[in-house]
GROMACS .gro file of C-alpha atoms in nm:
model
  245
    1MET     CA    1  -3.085   2.501  13.182
    2ALA     CA    2  -3.181   2.594  13.584
    3PRO     CA    3  -3.031   2.867  13.781
    4SER     CA    4  -2.695   2.830  13.963
    5PRO     CA    5  -2.801   2.811  14.378
    6GLN     CA    6  -2.698   3.137  14.522
    7LYS     CA    7  -2.385   3.245  14.690
    8ASN     CA    8  -2.377   3.382  15.039
    9LEU     CA    9  -2.516   3.736  15.045
   10GLY     CA   10  -2.445   3.974  15.355
   11HIS     CA   11  -2.319   3.812  15.715
   12ALA     CA   12  -2.538   3.493  15.715
   13PRO     CA   13  -2.312   3.194  15.728
   14PRO     CA   14  -2.374   2.984  15.378
   15ALA     CA   15  -2.615   2.703  15.382
   16PRO     CA   16  -2.479   2.365  15.343
   17LEU     CA   17  -2.429   2.294  14.931
   18TYR     CA   18  -2.663   2.019  14.905
   19ALA     CA   19  -2.942   2.236  15.081
   20GLN     CA   20  -2.878   2.543  14.826
   21VAL     CA   21  -2.938   2.261  14.547
   22LYS     CA   22  -3.232   2.144  14.709
   23GLN     CA   23  -3.356   2.532  14.708
   24MET     CA   24  -3.304   2.547  14.339
   25ILE     CA   25  -3.451   2.241  14.262
   26ALA     CA   26  -3.755   2.344  14.451
   27GLN     CA   27  -3.761   2.710  14.338
   28GLN     CA   28  -3.752   2.565  13.989
   29ILE     CA   29  -4.064   2.362  14.095
   30ARG     CA   30  -4.233   2.602  14.279
   31SER     CA   31  -4.232   2.842  13.993
   32GLY     CA   32  -4.353   2.652  13.764
   33ALA     CA   33  -4.067   2.615  13.537
   34TRP     CA   34  -4.051   2.275  13.607
   35PRO     CA   35  -4.408   2.128  13.630
   36VAL     CA   36  -4.576   1.814  13.734
   37HIS     CA   37  -4.400   1.512  13.562
   38TYR     CA   38  -4.108   1.757  13.439
   39ARG     CA   39  -3.803   1.483  13.355
   40VAL     CA   40  -3.531   1.638  13.626
   41PRO     CA   41  -3.188   1.668  13.525
   42SER     CA   42  -3.028   1.331  13.584
   43GLU     CA   43  -2.750   1.351  13.819
   44ALA     CA   44  -2.450   1.368  13.604
   45GLU     CA   45  -2.635   1.645  13.452
   46LEU     CA   46  -2.673   1.876  13.762
   47VAL     CA   47  -2.303   1.806  13.872
   48GLN     CA   48  -2.154   1.942  13.576
   49GLU     CA   49  -2.415   2.195  13.553
   50LEU     CA   50  -2.396   2.362  13.858
   51GLY     CA   51  -2.025   2.223  13.960
   52PHE     CA   52  -2.082   2.037  14.297
   53SER     CA   53  -1.968   1.651  14.388
   54ARG     CA   54  -2.196   1.394  14.291
   55MET     CA   55  -2.253   1.339  14.678
   56THR     CA   56  -2.375   1.652  14.722
   57VAL     CA   57  -2.639   1.663  14.452
   58ASN     CA   58  -2.738   1.309  14.513
   59ARG     CA   59  -2.819   1.377  14.918
   60ALA     CA   60  -3.044   1.670  14.779
   61LEU     CA   61  -3.210   1.483  14.537
   62ARG     CA   62  -3.285   1.169  14.807
   63GLU     CA   63  -3.408   1.420  15.051
   64LEU     CA   64  -3.638   1.644  14.801
   65THR     CA   65  -3.774   1.271  14.695
   66ALA     CA   66  -3.874   1.223  15.081
   67GLU     CA   67  -4.005   1.541  15.121
   68GLY     CA   68  -4.219   1.492  14.791
   69LEU     CA   69  -4.138   1.664  14.563
   70LEU     CA   70  -3.984   1.421  14.348
   71VAL     CA   71  -4.059   1.110  14.259
   72ARG     CA   72  -3.743   0.869  14.137
   73MET     CA   73  -3.848   0.630  13.911
   74GLN     CA   74  -3.582   0.299  13.924
   75GLY     CA   75  -3.394   0.265  13.568
   76VAL     CA   76  -3.611   0.561  13.417
   77GLY     CA   77  -3.483   0.883  13.622
   78THR     CA   78  -3.637   1.133  13.850
   79PHE     CA   79  -3.996   1.339  13.797
   80VAL     CA   80  -4.189   1.625  13.992
   81ALA     CA   81  -4.443   1.475  14.161
   82GLN     CA   82  -4.752   1.550  14.173
   83PRO     CA   83  -4.917   1.609  14.497
   84LYS     CA   84  -4.900   1.263  14.723
   85ALA     CA   85  -5.217   1.055  14.625
   86ARG     CA   86  -5.423   1.050  14.923
   87SER     CA   87  -5.640   0.760  15.064
   88ALA     CA   88  -5.882   0.747  15.358
   89LEU     CA   89  -5.807   0.555  15.643
   90PHE     CA   90  -6.116   0.460  15.815
   91ALA     CA   91  -6.245   0.388  15.444
   92VAL     CA   92  -6.241   0.145  15.172
   93ASN     CA   93  -6.246   0.302  14.865
   94ASN     CA   94  -6.180   0.221  14.499
   95ILE     CA   95  -5.915   0.287  14.355
   96ALA     CA   96  -6.010   0.387  13.995
   97ASP     CA   97  -6.253   0.641  14.154
   98GLU     CA   98  -5.984   0.806  14.410
   99ILE     CA   99  -5.776   0.902  14.080
  100ALA     CA  100  -6.014   1.001  13.886
  101ALA     CA  101  -6.103   1.237  14.162
  102ARG     CA  102  -5.790   1.398  14.123
  103SER     CA  103  -5.869   1.451  13.741
  104HIS     CA  104  -5.586   1.163  13.650
  105ARG     CA  105  -5.623   0.820  13.455
  106HIS     CA  106  -5.574   0.511  13.634
  107HIS     CA  107  -5.480   0.189  13.445
  108SER     CA  108  -5.371  -0.155  13.590
  109ARG     CA  109  -5.117  -0.455  13.534
  110VAL     CA  110  -5.245  -0.793  13.612
  111LEU     CA  111  -4.907  -0.996  13.714
  112ARG     CA  112  -5.148  -1.311  13.863
  113LEU     CA  113  -5.509  -1.389  13.879
  114ALA     CA  114  -5.537  -1.784  13.960
  115GLN     CA  115  -5.636  -2.029  14.210
  116GLU     CA  116  -5.441  -2.201  14.429
  117PRO     CA  117  -5.468  -2.390  14.815
  118ALA     CA  118  -5.475  -2.173  15.096
  119ALA     CA  119  -5.155  -2.156  15.325
  120SER     CA  120  -5.264  -2.170  15.698
  121GLU     CA  121  -5.281  -1.741  15.743
  122GLN     CA  122  -5.485  -1.721  15.406
  123ALA     CA  123  -5.711  -1.997  15.594
  124HIS     CA  124  -5.751  -1.830  15.944
  125ALA     CA  125  -5.810  -1.527  15.786
  126LEU     CA  126  -6.072  -1.617  15.557
  127ASP     CA  127  -6.199  -1.863  15.766
  128ILE     CA  128  -6.134  -2.161  15.570
  129ARG     CA  129  -5.918  -2.480  15.580
  130ALA     CA  130  -5.564  -2.496  15.477
  131GLY     CA  131  -5.504  -2.627  15.132
  132GLN     CA  132  -5.901  -2.542  15.006
  133PRO     CA  133  -5.893  -2.348  14.702
  134VAL     CA  134  -5.853  -1.915  14.727
  135PHE     CA  135  -5.851  -1.704  14.449
  136HIS     CA  136  -5.506  -1.530  14.488
  137SER     CA  137  -5.470  -1.182  14.230
  138ILE     CA  138  -5.149  -0.937  14.208
  139ILE     CA  139  -5.202  -0.615  14.041
  140VAL     CA  140  -4.979  -0.291  14.018
  141HIS     CA  141  -5.213   0.019  14.012
  142TYR     CA  142  -5.097   0.339  13.819
  143GLU     CA  143  -5.183   0.724  13.817
  144ASP     CA  144  -5.091   0.808  13.511
  145ASP     CA  145  -4.803   0.635  13.454
  146ILE     CA  146  -4.647   0.639  13.806
  147PRO     CA  147  -4.715   0.255  13.978
  148ILE     CA  148  -4.847   0.385  14.296
  149GLN     CA  149  -5.022   0.068  14.508
  150LEU     CA  150  -4.936  -0.295  14.450
  151GLU     CA  151  -5.231  -0.503  14.560
  152ASP     CA  152  -5.182  -0.829  14.632
  153ARG     CA  153  -5.531  -1.020  14.747
  154TYR     CA  154  -5.646  -1.355  14.825
  155VAL     CA  155  -6.025  -1.364  14.794
  156ASN     CA  156  -6.316  -1.656  14.931
  157VAL     CA  157  -6.394  -1.868  14.646
  158GLY     CA  158  -6.737  -1.950  14.794
  159VAL     CA  159  -6.799  -1.597  14.842
  160ALA     CA  160  -6.721  -1.445  14.490
  161PRO     CA  161  -6.698  -1.774  14.273
  162GLU     CA  162  -6.638  -1.575  13.935
  163TYR     CA  163  -6.327  -1.375  14.061
  164ALA     CA  164  -6.109  -1.546  13.865
  165GLN     CA  165  -6.267  -1.443  13.553
  166GLN     CA  166  -6.271  -1.082  13.541
  167ASP     CA  167  -6.074  -0.868  13.353
  168PHE     CA  168  -5.927  -0.635  13.605
  169THR     CA  169  -5.759  -0.414  13.308
  170ARG     CA  170  -6.085  -0.296  13.279
  171SER     CA  171  -6.216  -0.291  13.624
  172THR     CA  172  -6.103  -0.304  13.956
  173PRO     CA  173  -6.145  -0.594  14.257
  174TYR     CA  174  -6.341  -0.334  14.462
  175GLU     CA  175  -6.613  -0.296  14.198
  176TYR     CA  176  -6.670  -0.681  14.106
  177LEU     CA  177  -6.683  -0.752  14.464
  178SER     CA  178  -6.911  -0.463  14.570
  179ARG     CA  179  -7.169  -0.626  14.323
  180VAL     CA  180  -7.149  -0.966  14.403
  181ALA     CA  181  -7.003  -0.940  14.795
  182PRO     CA  182  -7.124  -0.569  14.974
  183LEU     CA  183  -6.869  -0.463  15.224
  184THR     CA  184  -7.033  -0.464  15.562
  185ALA     CA  185  -6.728  -0.457  15.788
  186GLY     CA  186  -6.358  -0.423  15.716
  187GLU     CA  187  -6.022  -0.424  15.935
  188HIS     CA  188  -5.690  -0.213  15.864
  189VAL     CA  189  -5.342  -0.261  16.033
  190VAL     CA  190  -5.128   0.007  15.847
  191GLU     CA  191  -4.711  -0.054  15.926
  192ALA     CA  192  -4.415   0.126  15.777
  193ILE     CA  193  -4.195  -0.115  15.546
  194LEU     CA  194  -3.948  -0.183  15.325
  195ALA     CA  195  -4.021  -0.296  14.992
  196LYS     CA  196  -3.833  -0.675  14.885
  197PRO     CA  197  -3.623  -0.632  14.626
  198ARG     CA  198  -3.919  -0.751  14.329
  199GLU     CA  199  -4.199  -0.500  14.491
  200CYS     CA  200  -3.908  -0.216  14.483
  201GLN     CA  201  -3.883  -0.295  14.089
  202LEU     CA  202  -4.260  -0.361  14.008
  203LEU     CA  203  -4.315   0.021  14.193
  204GLN     CA  204  -3.979   0.131  14.041
  205ILE     CA  205  -3.844   0.264  14.336
  206ASP     CA  206  -3.506   0.251  14.499
  207ARG     CA  207  -3.440  -0.020  14.768
  208GLY     CA  208  -3.457   0.132  15.079
  209GLU     CA  209  -3.744   0.395  14.992
  210PRO     CA  210  -4.006   0.373  15.317
  211CYS     CA  211  -4.353   0.235  15.184
  212LEU     CA  212  -4.690   0.199  15.322
  213LEU     CA  213  -4.869  -0.130  15.387
  214ILE     CA  214  -5.188  -0.173  15.446
  215ARG     CA  215  -5.318  -0.506  15.538
  216ARG     CA  216  -5.686  -0.542  15.518
  217ARG     CA  217  -5.938  -0.776  15.561
  218THR     CA  218  -6.305  -0.703  15.495
  219TRP     CA  219  -6.622  -0.926  15.558
  220SER     CA  220  -6.993  -0.945  15.390
  221GLY     CA  221  -7.277  -0.993  15.641
  222ASP     CA  222  -7.065  -1.264  15.854
  223ARG     CA  223  -6.862  -1.361  15.594
  224PRO     CA  224  -6.489  -1.275  15.539
  225VAL     CA  225  -6.417  -1.196  15.176
  226THR     CA  226  -6.087  -1.062  15.112
  227LEU     CA  227  -5.766  -1.072  15.266
  228ALA     CA  228  -5.542  -0.818  15.080
  229ARG     CA  229  -5.167  -0.634  15.141
  230LEU     CA  230  -5.158  -0.352  14.989
  231ILE     CA  231  -4.818  -0.081  14.948
  232HIS     CA  232  -4.731   0.249  14.851
  233PRO     CA  233  -4.471   0.447  14.780
  234GLY     CA  234  -4.402   0.652  15.075
  235SER     CA  235  -4.331   0.923  14.871
  236ARG     CA  236  -4.618   0.913  14.617
  237HIS     CA  237  -4.917   0.808  14.893
  238ARG     CA  238  -5.075   0.937  15.237
  239LEU     CA  239  -5.333   0.798  15.471
  240GLU     CA  240  -5.595   1.093  15.602
  241GLY     CA  241  -5.870   1.001  15.891
  242LYS     CA  242  -6.103   1.208  16.057
  243PHE     CA  243  -6.310   1.100  16.385
  244THR     CA  244  -6.471   1.253  16.625
  245THR     CA  245  -6.555   1.206  17.041
   0.00000   0.00000   0.00000
C-alpha cells in the first residue's frame, strides 16, 4: 500500500490534511509506483489506510482530478491519468490520427446515425430550409478505453449523400467527409460548460465536472457541410493554438 502522508517536520506549519493526501498520491504517480491507468484505491480504502476523514480524502481526489493527475470514471473508479489529450485550436483534425500520434488506440461507439428533418438551428447553419432532411450522428470517441469526446454532428445531405451508410466504428466522419467534401473553411466557438446528465454518463464523468464544448461549422467551397457539437471532459483534454502578428 502507499506510504502515509509525512508528519510535520521542523518548525514549518503543517500542511492541511487534504494537501498531505494530495502530496502522497502525487508522489506515487511521479515516482512511477502508480503508472498511467493504475486504479487508485477507493475513497473508503484511502480513509481506512490513512486514517483521515472521507471529506479530506474526497477533496484531495477532486483537486487532483481538476489538476489532471487523476481521471474519475463514473461507476468505475479513479485512475492515474495519461497526459491530457491536445487538439489544435485553429485546425480541424482527425481524432483517430491525434490519438495514434500519442501511441494510443482509438475506437468509437456509434449511438445514432440516421436521417431526420432539420430543426431551425440546423437548417440555418447548413443553409437549407427547416424540415429538409439532414443526417444526424452521435458518436463517443475513446482513447484506449477512456471516452475523450462526445461528437454530435449534423451533415448536409446534398453534400455527403452516403453519410448514413458509413461504418463509423471502422473510420471517422472526418475521414469520409474529407473524401467527398474537402474542407475549405471552418468556424469554431469554444465554451466551458457543464454537461447534461446523459452526456456525463456517456463520458463517464461525475456531474459537475467542467467540460470543453467546441461548436464547429465547416464548408467545402461555398457549401456548408457540417454543424457539430464536440464535448470533451476538461480533465482529459486541452486546446492549443499558435499565431503570429
